C-alpha cells in the first residue's frame, strides 16, 4: 500500500537506520522512456537491520515488442515474457510488498518513474515513500576510490556478495549490498537516522564537512543552536523546529549564503538549547541575538534601525516627528507609533497623515509665550493649503487643537475617519489619471495601516497584563505565562520550562546568564490622553517589539486550540486588534 501524502513527522524521519525498513527495487524495461516504454522484469528485496527479510521477482509481459539491443543487454526475449502476467495484475502485489518502506534504487529516478507511470496508467495513486538513491550516496562517500559510480564498477571494486547482471533481482540484491556498505561509510559523517541519510547527498564536499561530527548529539526537536568559535565566543545564533536537520543543512549544497563558508571555518563547537515548542525557541533566539549581538547575526539584526513616530501633544502647537527613542517622562501626553522598522517607514506614516491633515511641518520651537514677528513668512506647505503655519501667526489655536484631537483619536482609538479620507484621496487621484501620485499615496496609506495594526496588536497584549493560556500543539498541551506580552514561563505536562532556566543548565549557563532574562516593558502610563481617548501605554522598548509581535502571531495561529486560563487585564484576540482594518487586508502583513 502506498504511503499517504501527509507530511512525515520528525519522529519518522529521525528513525534510527537500524529500525528502518528498506525496499530495494530494480526494473528491466524495453527502453528509457516511462511514457513510451514498458517494464519487462521486476526485482525487489526488503531489508531491515542489515538482514534481507524478503524478495519479489517476476517477468512482466510488456504488451509490446522488445528491441534487439535490450535482449542482447538483458537476455530477456519476447518468448520469455509472453506467458508472464501484465503489469496491471502485479501492481497490487508489488505495492503491498513495498508497503511504507523506504524505496532504494541505483539511479532511483529511472526505476521510480517507471513504477509511478504504471500506477497512473492503472488509475492508482503514485507512491510517495521516502526515496534513497545509491548513485549520489556513492558519489558523496566513495567517489575517490572508484573510476565511476556504475553499479557494476562499485560491486566489482568492493567485492559485494551479489554482482549485477542486468537482471532485476540480481541488480536489486547488488544494490542492497551497496546500500549497507554506504551506510557503514556514512556513519563517519554522523549519519544515524533516516533524515541524515536523505540529506547526505546534498552535503557539500568542502573541507568543513569533517565538522559534521559536531552535530551528532543534536536532537530532532525544536530549540536554539549556537555556533561557537575559538575561546567559546558565540559566532551565530539560530532557531529550528528540527535542530539536527537545520544545523546539518549548513553543510548542504543548497546553502548558498556567502557568510556560511566563513562561519563554518571558524566554528569549533555547536551548542544547543532544546525547547518544548517553536514559540519558546523563537523568543530565546530573539533575546540572545539582541543582547549578545553575535558577529554573523549582525547583518540581519534591525533593532538599531528602529524608530518611533511621535505626536508632540505636550507642545503648544503639536507636530509629527521621527525620533530614535521616546522622550523623557515630562512629555507624558505625547502619542507614539512604534517602534517601526526604519526611518523611511516612519516618514511614510507621517506623510500619509499630513497628506489629509494640516498639521504644522515647520521645526520652530513654539512655546506658550511665542509671539510671531509681524513680517514672519508663511511656510510653503501653508501657502499650498496642506498645512497650518502657527509660526507666522496665521493659524487659529482652537482650530489647531481640534485637528490634534482628530489625529490623537485616529492613532489611539478609531482610525476609520482618517483612513476614509486617505482612501478617498487615492480614488480622486486615480480618477484624475494621476496614477503615479495615487501609487505613492497607496504605499503611504499601507505603511500607516500596517503600523496602526502592529501598534494595536502590541498594545492589546500589554493591556492584558499577566496572562496564562493553554495551547494544543503537536507536542501536546503546553501552558504559557505572559506578562504584558513577554513570555515568562512555558509548562509542558507539569514541567516548568521557562526561557531563562532552559539556558542555564549545563556549561552554557555561565556564558548566557543574564542574556536570557526578559526585559519587561515599562508599566502602563497613568496619564490620560486629550479628551476621552483610551489610556495610553508608555512606548515599548525597541528590544521587546519583535518578541511581542512573535507572541501575537503565535496567538493568532493558536486561536482554534487556545484556552484562556487567567487574565489580569483586558484580553482581546490579536486577530481583532483593529476591526476597521479588516477590509484592507493588513492583518498578516503586520
Coordinates of C-alpha atoms in Angstrom, one line a residue:
X1 CA 0.0 0.0 0.0
X2 CA 1.3 3.5 -0.9
X3 CA 2.2 5.8 1.9
X4 CA -0.3 8.7 2.3
X5 CA 0.6 12.2 1.1
X6 CA 0.7 13.6 4.7
X7 CA 3.9 15.3 5.7
X8 CA 6.2 13.0 7.6
X9 CA 6.8 13.8 11.3
X10 CA 10.2 14.5 12.8
X11 CA 10.0 11.2 14.7
X12 CA 9.5 9.2 11.5
X13 CA 12.4 11.0 9.7
X14 CA 14.6 10.6 12.8
X15 CA 14.1 6.8 13.0
X16 CA 17.5 5.1 13.7
X17 CA 18.7 3.4 10.5
X18 CA 18.7 0.0 12.3
X19 CA 14.9 0.3 12.6
X20 CA 14.2 1.4 9.1
X21 CA 12.8 -1.0 6.5
X22 CA 14.3 -0.5 3.1
X23 CA 12.9 -1.9 -0.1
X24 CA 15.4 -2.1 -3.0
X25 CA 13.8 -2.2 -6.4
X26 CA 15.1 -2.7 -9.9
X27 CA 13.2 -2.9 -13.2
X28 CA 14.3 -4.2 -16.7
X29 CA 12.4 -2.3 -19.4
X30 CA 12.0 -2.1 -23.2
X31 CA 13.7 1.4 -23.2
X32 CA 14.4 4.6 -21.3
X33 CA 11.0 6.4 -21.5
X34 CA 8.5 5.8 -18.7
X35 CA 5.7 7.1 -21.0
X36 CA 6.5 5.1 -24.2
X37 CA 8.4 2.0 -22.9
X38 CA 7.2 -0.7 -20.5
X39 CA 8.6 -2.9 -17.7
X40 CA 9.8 -6.4 -18.6
X41 CA 11.0 -7.7 -15.2
X42 CA 10.6 -6.7 -11.6
X43 CA 13.1 -7.4 -8.8
X44 CA 12.7 -6.2 -5.2
X45 CA 14.4 -7.1 -1.9
X46 CA 13.4 -5.9 1.5
X47 CA 15.9 -5.3 4.3
X48 CA 15.7 -4.4 8.0
X49 CA 18.5 -4.3 10.5
X50 CA 21.0 -5.4 7.8
X51 CA 19.1 -8.6 7.0
X52 CA 17.2 -9.5 3.9
X53 CA 13.6 -10.2 5.0
X54 CA 12.0 -11.0 1.6
X55 CA 12.4 -10.8 -2.1
X56 CA 10.0 -10.3 -5.0
X57 CA 10.8 -11.3 -8.6
X58 CA 8.8 -11.8 -11.8
X59 CA 8.9 -11.3 -15.5
X60 CA 6.3 -9.0 -17.0
X61 CA 4.6 -9.1 -20.3
X62 CA 5.1 -5.6 -21.7
X63 CA 2.4 -5.9 -24.3
X64 CA 4.9 -4.7 -27.0
X65 CA 8.0 -5.8 -28.8
X66 CA 11.4 -5.9 -27.1
X67 CA 14.1 -4.2 -29.0
X68 CA 17.0 -6.4 -30.1
X69 CA 19.6 -4.4 -28.2
X70 CA 17.6 -4.8 -25.0
X71 CA 17.5 -8.6 -25.5
X72 CA 21.3 -8.6 -26.0
X73 CA 21.8 -6.5 -22.8
X74 CA 19.4 -8.3 -20.5
X75 CA 18.9 -11.7 -22.1
X76 CA 15.2 -11.3 -21.9
X77 CA 13.4 -12.4 -25.0
X78 CA 9.8 -12.0 -26.2
X79 CA 9.3 -15.7 -25.8
X80 CA 10.2 -15.5 -22.1
X81 CA 7.7 -12.7 -21.3
X82 CA 4.9 -13.9 -23.5
X83 CA 3.4 -16.2 -20.8
X84 CA 4.2 -13.7 -18.0
X85 CA 1.5 -11.6 -16.3
X86 CA 0.8 -8.0 -17.4
X87 CA 1.9 -5.2 -15.1
X88 CA -1.6 -4.2 -14.2
X89 CA -2.2 -7.6 -12.4
X90 CA 1.1 -7.2 -10.5
X91 CA 0.8 -3.6 -9.2
X92 CA -1.3 -4.5 -6.2
X93 CA 1.1 -7.3 -5.0
X94 CA 4.1 -5.1 -5.6
X95 CA 2.9 -2.0 -3.8
X96 CA 1.8 -4.3 -0.9
X97 CA 5.3 -5.8 -0.8
X98 CA 6.9 -2.3 -0.7
X99 CA 4.4 -1.0 1.9
X100 CA 5.6 2.0 3.7
X101 CA 9.3 1.0 3.4
X102 CA 12.0 3.5 2.2
X103 CA 12.5 2.8 -1.5
X104 CA 16.1 2.3 -2.6
X105 CA 17.4 2.1 -6.2
X106 CA 20.6 2.7 -8.1
X107 CA 19.6 5.7 -10.3
X108 CA 16.2 5.9 -8.5
X109 CA 14.7 8.4 -10.8
X110 CA 14.6 5.8 -13.6
X111 CA 13.0 2.9 -11.6
X112 CA 10.6 5.1 -9.6
X113 CA 9.4 6.9 -12.7
X114 CA 8.6 3.6 -14.5
X115 CA 6.7 2.3 -11.4
X116 CA 4.7 5.6 -10.9
X117 CA 3.9 5.8 -14.6
X118 CA 2.5 2.2 -14.5
X119 CA 0.4 3.1 -11.4
X120 CA -1.0 6.2 -13.0
X121 CA -2.0 4.3 -16.2
X122 CA -3.8 1.8 -14.0
X123 CA -5.7 4.7 -12.2
X124 CA -3.7 4.2 -9.0
X125 CA -2.0 6.8 -6.8
X126 CA 1.7 7.1 -7.4
X127 CA 4.0 6.2 -4.5
X128 CA 5.5 9.0 -2.3
X129 CA 7.6 6.9 0.0
X130 CA 10.9 8.3 1.1
X131 CA 13.5 7.5 -1.6
X132 CA 17.2 6.8 -1.3
X133 CA 19.3 6.9 -4.5
X134 CA 22.6 5.0 -4.1
X135 CA 24.2 6.9 -7.0
X136 CA 24.6 10.3 -5.3
X137 CA 25.3 8.5 -2.0
X138 CA 28.2 6.7 -3.7
X139 CA 29.5 9.9 -5.3
X140 CA 29.5 11.5 -1.9
X141 CA 31.1 8.7 0.0
X142 CA 33.4 6.6 -2.2
X143 CA 33.9 8.6 -5.4
X144 CA 37.6 9.0 -4.8
X145 CA 38.1 5.2 -4.7
X146 CA 36.5 4.2 -8.0
X147 CA 36.7 5.3 -11.6
X148 CA 32.9 5.8 -11.8
X149 CA 29.8 5.1 -9.8
X150 CA 28.1 2.5 -12.1
X151 CA 26.6 -0.4 -10.1
X152 CA 28.9 -3.0 -11.8
X153 CA 32.0 -0.9 -11.1
X154 CA 31.1 -0.5 -7.4
X155 CA 30.1 -4.2 -7.0
X156 CA 33.3 -5.3 -8.5
X157 CA 35.6 -2.9 -6.7
X158 CA 34.1 -3.6 -3.2
X159 CA 33.6 -7.3 -4.0
X160 CA 30.0 -7.3 -3.0
X161 CA 28.3 -10.7 -2.3
X162 CA 26.0 -10.2 -5.3
X163 CA 27.1 -9.0 -8.7
X164 CA 24.7 -7.2 -11.2
X165 CA 23.8 -9.0 -14.4
X166 CA 21.2 -6.7 -15.9
X167 CA 18.5 -8.9 -14.5
X168 CA 16.2 -7.3 -12.0
X169 CA 16.6 -9.4 -8.8
X170 CA 20.4 -9.7 -9.2
X171 CA 20.7 -6.0 -9.6
X172 CA 18.4 -5.3 -6.7
X173 CA 20.4 -7.6 -4.4
X174 CA 23.7 -6.0 -5.5
X175 CA 22.1 -2.6 -4.8
X176 CA 21.1 -3.8 -1.3
X177 CA 24.7 -4.9 -0.7
X178 CA 26.0 -1.5 -1.8
X179 CA 23.4 0.3 0.4
X180 CA 24.7 -1.4 3.5
X181 CA 28.4 -0.7 2.6
X182 CA 27.5 3.0 2.1
X183 CA 25.6 3.1 5.4
X184 CA 28.8 2.0 7.2
X185 CA 30.8 4.7 5.5
X186 CA 28.0 7.3 6.2
X187 CA 28.3 6.7 10.0
X188 CA 31.6 8.6 9.8
X189 CA 29.6 11.7 8.9
X190 CA 27.3 11.4 11.8
X191 CA 24.5 9.7 9.8
X192 CA 22.5 7.9 12.4
X193 CA 18.9 8.5 11.3
X194 CA 16.8 8.4 8.2
X195 CA 16.7 12.2 7.8
X196 CA 20.5 12.2 8.0
X197 CA 20.7 9.7 5.2
X198 CA 18.2 11.6 3.0
X199 CA 20.2 14.8 3.4
X200 CA 23.6 13.3 3.0
X201 CA 23.9 13.6 -0.8
X202 CA 23.3 17.3 -0.5
X203 CA 26.2 17.8 2.0
X204 CA 28.8 20.0 0.3
X205 CA 32.2 18.4 -0.2
X206 CA 34.2 21.3 1.3
X207 CA 36.9 20.9 3.9
X208 CA 34.4 21.8 6.7
X209 CA 32.4 18.6 6.1
X210 CA 34.5 16.9 8.7
X211 CA 32.8 19.2 11.3
X212 CA 29.6 17.2 10.8
X213 CA 30.7 15.2 13.8
X214 CA 29.8 18.3 15.9
X215 CA 26.1 17.6 15.0
X216 CA 26.0 14.1 16.3
X217 CA 24.3 14.9 19.6
X218 CA 21.8 17.4 18.2
X219 CA 18.1 16.3 18.8
X220 CA 15.4 16.2 16.2
X221 CA 13.3 18.7 18.1
X222 CA 12.7 22.4 18.4
X223 CA 15.3 24.6 20.0
X224 CA 18.1 27.2 19.6
X225 CA 21.6 26.4 18.2
X226 CA 24.7 28.4 18.8
X227 CA 27.8 28.2 16.7
X228 CA 30.9 28.9 18.8
X229 CA 34.4 29.8 17.7
X230 CA 37.8 29.9 19.4
X231 CA 37.6 30.6 23.2
X232 CA 33.9 29.8 23.2
X233 CA 32.9 33.1 21.6
X234 CA 29.4 32.8 20.1
X235 CA 29.5 33.5 16.4
X236 CA 25.9 32.8 15.3
X237 CA 22.6 32.0 16.9
X238 CA 19.6 30.4 15.2
X239 CA 16.3 28.6 15.9
X240 CA 14.9 25.5 14.4
X241 CA 11.9 23.2 14.5
X242 CA 14.3 20.3 14.0
X243 CA 17.7 21.2 15.4
X244 CA 19.7 18.3 13.8
X245 CA 18.2 18.8 10.4
X246 CA 18.7 22.6 10.4
X247 CA 22.3 22.6 11.6
X248 CA 23.3 19.9 9.2
X249 CA 21.8 21.9 6.3
X250 CA 24.6 24.4 6.7
X251 CA 26.9 21.8 5.1
X252 CA 24.5 21.3 2.2
X253 CA 25.0 22.3 -1.5
X254 CA 21.6 24.1 -1.2
X255 CA 23.1 26.6 1.3
X256 CA 24.3 29.5 -0.9
X257 CA 24.8 32.3 1.6
X258 CA 28.4 33.5 1.3
X259 CA 28.9 34.1 5.0
X260 CA 28.2 30.4 5.8
X261 CA 31.6 29.2 4.4
X262 CA 33.5 31.8 6.5
X263 CA 31.3 30.9 9.6
X264 CA 31.9 27.2 9.3
X265 CA 35.7 27.7 9.1
X266 CA 35.7 29.4 12.5
X267 CA 33.3 27.0 14.2
X268 CA 34.9 24.8 16.9
X269 CA 31.7 23.8 18.8
X270 CA 27.9 23.7 18.3
X271 CA 25.8 24.2 21.4
X272 CA 22.1 23.8 21.6
X273 CA 19.2 24.6 23.9
X274 CA 16.2 22.3 23.4
X275 CA 12.8 23.7 23.9
X276 CA 9.3 22.0 24.0
X277 CA 7.9 24.2 21.2
X278 CA 8.8 26.6 18.5
X279 CA 7.5 29.8 20.3
X280 CA 9.9 29.3 23.2
X281 CA 12.7 28.7 20.6
X282 CA 11.8 31.9 18.7
X283 CA 11.9 34.0 21.9
X284 CA 15.1 32.5 23.1
X285 CA 16.7 33.3 19.8
X286 CA 15.5 36.9 19.8
X287 CA 16.7 37.6 23.3
X288 CA 20.1 36.1 22.8
X289 CA 20.7 37.8 19.4
X290 CA 19.6 41.2 20.8
X291 CA 21.7 41.0 23.9
X292 CA 24.8 39.2 22.6
X293 CA 24.9 40.6 19.0
X294 CA 26.9 37.7 17.6
X295 CA 29.2 38.6 14.6
X296 CA 27.3 36.7 12.0
X297 CA 23.8 37.8 13.2
X298 CA 24.5 41.5 12.9
X299 CA 23.6 41.7 9.2
X300 CA 20.0 40.6 10.0
X301 CA 19.7 42.5 13.3
X302 CA 17.5 45.6 12.7
X303 CA 16.7 46.8 16.2
X304 CA 19.3 49.6 15.9
X305 CA 17.3 51.0 12.9
X306 CA 14.0 51.0 14.8
X307 CA 12.5 54.4 15.5
X308 CA 9.2 56.0 16.5
X309 CA 6.6 58.4 15.1
X310 CA 5.8 60.9 17.8
X311 CA 2.9 63.4 18.0
X312 CA 4.2 66.1 20.3
X313 CA 0.9 66.6 22.2
X314 CA 2.7 68.4 25.1
X315 CA 3.9 71.2 22.8
X316 CA 1.7 74.3 22.3
X317 CA 1.4 73.5 18.6
X318 CA 1.9 69.7 18.3
X319 CA 3.5 68.2 15.2
X320 CA 4.6 64.8 13.9
X321 CA 8.3 63.9 14.1
X322 CA 10.5 60.8 13.7
X323 CA 12.5 60.1 16.9
X324 CA 15.1 57.4 17.7
X325 CA 13.9 57.0 21.3
X326 CA 10.9 58.1 23.3
X327 CA 11.1 61.4 25.1
X328 CA 11.6 61.8 28.8
X329 CA 8.7 61.3 31.3
X330 CA 8.0 65.0 31.2
X331 CA 6.2 64.6 27.8
X332 CA 3.6 62.2 29.3
X333 CA 0.8 63.0 26.9
X334 CA 2.7 62.5 23.6
X335 CA 1.4 59.8 21.3
X336 CA 3.8 57.3 19.8
X337 CA 3.5 54.8 17.0
X338 CA 6.4 52.2 17.1
X339 CA 9.0 51.2 17.2
X340 CA 8.9 50.9 13.4
X341 CA 11.4 49.1 11.3
X342 CA 13.1 52.1 9.7
X343 CA 13.1 55.9 9.3
X344 CA 11.8 55.5 5.8
X345 CA 8.7 53.6 7.1
X346 CA 8.2 56.2 9.8
X347 CA 8.4 59.0 7.2
X348 CA 5.8 57.2 5.1
X349 CA 3.5 57.1 8.1
X350 CA 3.9 60.8 8.7
X351 CA 3.5 61.7 5.0
X352 CA 0.2 59.7 4.9
X353 CA -1.3 61.6 7.8
X354 CA 0.0 65.0 6.7
X355 CA -1.5 64.5 3.2
X356 CA -5.0 64.9 4.6
X357 CA -4.5 66.6 8.0
X358 CA -3.0 70.2 8.0
X359 CA -0.6 69.7 11.0
X360 CA 2.3 72.2 11.0
X361 CA 5.5 70.9 9.3
X362 CA 8.0 73.6 10.5
X363 CA 10.6 72.8 13.1
X364 CA 10.4 76.1 15.0
X365 CA 10.0 75.7 18.8
X366 CA 6.7 77.3 19.7
X367 CA 6.3 77.8 23.4
X368 CA 3.2 79.1 25.2
X369 CA 4.6 82.6 25.1
X370 CA 5.7 82.5 21.5
X371 CA 4.7 85.7 19.6
X372 CA 5.3 85.6 15.8
X373 CA 7.1 88.5 14.2
X374 CA 4.9 90.9 12.1
X375 CA 6.8 90.1 8.9
X376 CA 7.2 86.3 9.6
X377 CA 6.8 84.5 6.3
X378 CA 4.2 81.8 5.7
X379 CA 5.8 78.4 5.0
X380 CA 5.5 76.8 1.6
X381 CA 3.2 74.0 2.8
X382 CA 0.8 76.6 4.3
X383 CA 0.8 78.5 1.0
X384 CA -0.2 75.3 -0.8
X385 CA -3.0 74.8 1.7
X386 CA -1.8 71.5 3.0
X387 CA -0.6 72.7 6.5
X388 CA -1.3 75.4 9.0
X389 CA 1.6 77.8 9.9
X390 CA 1.4 79.0 13.5
X391 CA 5.0 80.3 13.4
X392 CA 3.7 83.1 11.1
X393 CA 0.7 83.8 13.3
X394 CA -1.9 82.7 10.6
X395 CA -3.2 79.6 12.4
X396 CA -6.2 79.6 14.7
X397 CA -5.4 77.9 18.1
X398 CA -8.8 76.4 18.6
X399 CA -8.9 75.0 15.1
X400 CA -5.5 73.5 15.6
X401 CA -6.5 71.8 18.8
X402 CA -9.4 70.3 17.0
X403 CA -7.1 68.9 14.4
X404 CA -4.8 67.5 17.0
X405 CA -7.7 65.8 18.8
X406 CA -8.7 64.2 15.4
X407 CA -5.2 62.8 14.9
X408 CA -4.9 61.5 18.5
X409 CA -8.2 59.8 18.2
X410 CA -7.2 58.2 14.9
X411 CA -3.9 56.9 16.4
X412 CA -5.3 55.6 19.6
X413 CA -9.0 54.8 19.2
X414 CA -10.7 54.9 15.8
X415 CA -8.6 55.2 12.6
X416 CA -11.6 54.8 10.3
X417 CA -12.3 58.6 9.7
X418 CA -8.6 59.2 8.8
X419 CA -8.3 56.1 6.6
X420 CA -11.5 57.0 4.9
X421 CA -10.1 60.4 3.9
X422 CA -6.9 58.8 2.7
X423 CA -8.7 56.2 0.5
X424 CA -10.9 58.9 -0.9
X425 CA -7.7 60.8 -1.8
X426 CA -6.4 57.8 -3.6
X427 CA -9.6 57.5 -5.6
X428 CA -9.6 61.2 -6.5
X429 CA -6.0 60.9 -7.8
X430 CA -6.8 57.8 -9.8
X431 CA -9.9 59.4 -11.4
X432 CA -7.8 62.3 -12.4
X433 CA -5.4 59.8 -14.0
X434 CA -2.6 60.9 -11.7
X435 CA -1.6 57.3 -11.3
X436 CA 2.0 57.8 -10.1
X437 CA 0.7 60.1 -7.3
X438 CA -2.1 57.6 -6.5
X439 CA 0.5 54.7 -6.2
X440 CA 2.7 56.8 -3.9
X441 CA -0.3 57.6 -1.8
X442 CA -1.3 53.9 -1.7
X443 CA 2.1 53.0 -0.4
X444 CA 2.0 55.6 2.3
X445 CA -1.5 54.5 3.4
X446 CA -0.4 50.9 3.5
X447 CA 2.5 51.8 5.7
X448 CA 0.1 53.7 8.1
X449 CA -2.4 50.9 8.2
X450 CA 0.3 48.3 8.9
X451 CA 1.8 50.5 11.6
X452 CA -1.6 51.1 13.3
X453 CA -2.4 47.4 13.3
X454 CA 1.0 46.4 14.6
X455 CA 0.7 49.0 17.3
X456 CA -2.7 47.9 18.4
X457 CA -1.7 44.2 18.5
X458 CA 1.2 45.2 20.8
X459 CA -1.0 47.4 23.0
X460 CA -3.6 44.7 23.4
X461 CA -1.1 42.2 24.6
X462 CA 0.4 44.7 27.1
X463 CA -3.0 45.7 28.3
X464 CA -3.8 42.1 29.1
X465 CA -1.3 42.2 32.0
X466 CA -0.5 38.8 33.4
X467 CA -1.9 36.1 31.2
X468 CA -2.0 32.3 31.3
X469 CA -3.0 30.4 28.2
X470 CA -3.0 26.7 27.2
X471 CA -2.5 25.7 23.6
X472 CA -2.8 22.3 21.9
X473 CA 0.3 21.6 19.7
X474 CA 1.9 18.6 18.1
X475 CA 3.9 18.2 21.2
X476 CA 0.8 18.1 23.4
X477 CA -0.9 20.7 25.6
X478 CA 1.5 23.5 26.5
X479 CA 0.8 26.2 29.0
X480 CA 2.3 29.7 28.7
X481 CA 2.7 32.5 31.2
X482 CA 2.9 36.0 29.7
X483 CA 3.4 39.4 31.5
X484 CA 2.4 42.3 29.2
X485 CA 3.2 40.1 26.2
X486 CA 6.6 39.0 27.5
X487 CA 7.0 35.2 27.9
X488 CA 7.8 34.3 31.5
X489 CA 7.3 30.5 31.6
X490 CA 6.5 27.5 29.5
X491 CA 4.9 24.5 31.1
X492 CA 4.6 21.0 29.4
X493 CA 2.9 18.2 31.3
X494 CA 3.5 19.9 34.6
X495 CA 7.2 20.6 34.0
X496 CA 8.4 24.2 34.2
X497 CA 10.5 25.1 31.1
X498 CA 11.0 28.9 31.4
X499 CA 13.3 30.5 28.8
X500 CA 15.8 31.5 31.5
X501 CA 16.3 28.1 33.1
X502 CA 16.4 26.4 29.7
X503 CA 19.7 28.1 29.0
X504 CA 21.2 28.0 32.5
X505 CA 21.5 24.2 32.7
X506 CA 24.9 22.8 31.8
X507 CA 28.1 24.5 30.5
X508 CA 26.2 27.3 28.7
X509 CA 24.9 28.8 32.0
X510 CA 27.9 30.9 32.8
X511 CA 28.1 32.1 29.2
X512 CA 24.4 33.0 28.7
X513 CA 23.3 34.0 32.2
X514 CA 21.6 37.5 32.2
X515 CA 21.3 37.4 28.4
X516 CA 18.3 35.1 28.7
X517 CA 16.4 37.3 31.2
X518 CA 13.3 39.1 29.9
X519 CA 13.2 42.9 29.8
X520 CA 9.7 43.6 31.0
X521 CA 8.2 46.6 29.2
X522 CA 7.5 49.7 31.2
X523 CA 4.3 49.8 33.2
X524 CA 1.3 51.5 31.7
X525 CA 1.2 55.3 32.0
X526 CA -1.4 56.8 34.3
X527 CA -1.8 59.8 32.1
X528 CA -4.9 60.5 30.2
X529 CA -4.9 61.5 26.5
X530 CA -6.7 64.5 25.2
X531 CA -10.4 64.4 25.8
X532 CA -12.0 60.9 26.0
X533 CA -9.4 58.7 24.3
X534 CA -8.0 55.4 25.6
X535 CA -5.5 55.3 28.4
X536 CA -2.1 55.1 26.6
X537 CA 0.8 52.9 27.4
X538 CA 4.4 54.1 27.7
X539 CA 6.2 53.5 24.4
X540 CA 7.6 49.9 24.1
X541 CA 11.3 49.3 24.3
X542 CA 12.9 48.6 20.9
X543 CA 14.3 45.3 22.2
X544 CA 10.8 44.0 23.0
X545 CA 8.8 44.7 19.9
X546 CA 10.0 41.6 18.0
X547 CA 9.1 39.4 20.9
X548 CA 5.6 40.8 21.3
X549 CA 4.9 40.5 17.6
X550 CA 6.2 36.9 17.6
X551 CA 3.8 36.2 20.5
X552 CA 1.0 38.0 18.8
X553 CA 1.4 35.9 15.6
X554 CA 1.6 32.7 17.6
X555 CA -1.6 33.5 19.5
X556 CA -3.4 34.3 16.2
X557 CA -2.5 30.9 14.8
X558 CA -3.3 29.2 18.0
X559 CA -6.9 30.6 18.3
X560 CA -8.7 27.3 17.4
X561 CA -7.0 25.4 20.2
X562 CA -6.3 28.2 22.7
X563 CA -7.8 28.2 26.2
X564 CA -7.5 31.4 28.3
X565 CA -6.9 30.3 31.9
X566 CA -6.1 33.7 33.5
X567 CA -6.0 37.3 32.5
X568 CA -5.4 40.2 35.0
X569 CA -6.2 42.9 32.4
X570 CA -8.3 43.1 29.3
X571 CA -8.0 40.2 26.8
X572 CA -8.6 40.8 23.1
X573 CA -7.8 38.5 20.3
X574 CA -4.9 39.9 18.1
X575 CA -7.0 38.9 15.1
X576 CA -9.5 41.6 16.1
X577 CA -6.9 44.3 17.0
X578 CA -8.5 46.9 14.7
X579 CA -11.8 45.7 13.2
X580 CA -11.8 48.8 11.0
X581 CA -8.8 47.5 9.1
X582 CA -10.2 44.1 8.2
X583 CA -11.4 45.2 4.9
X584 CA -8.0 46.4 3.8
X585 CA -6.2 43.1 4.4
X586 CA -3.2 44.2 6.6
X587 CA -3.5 41.7 9.5
X588 CA -0.9 39.2 8.4
X589 CA 1.3 41.8 6.8
X590 CA 1.9 43.4 10.2

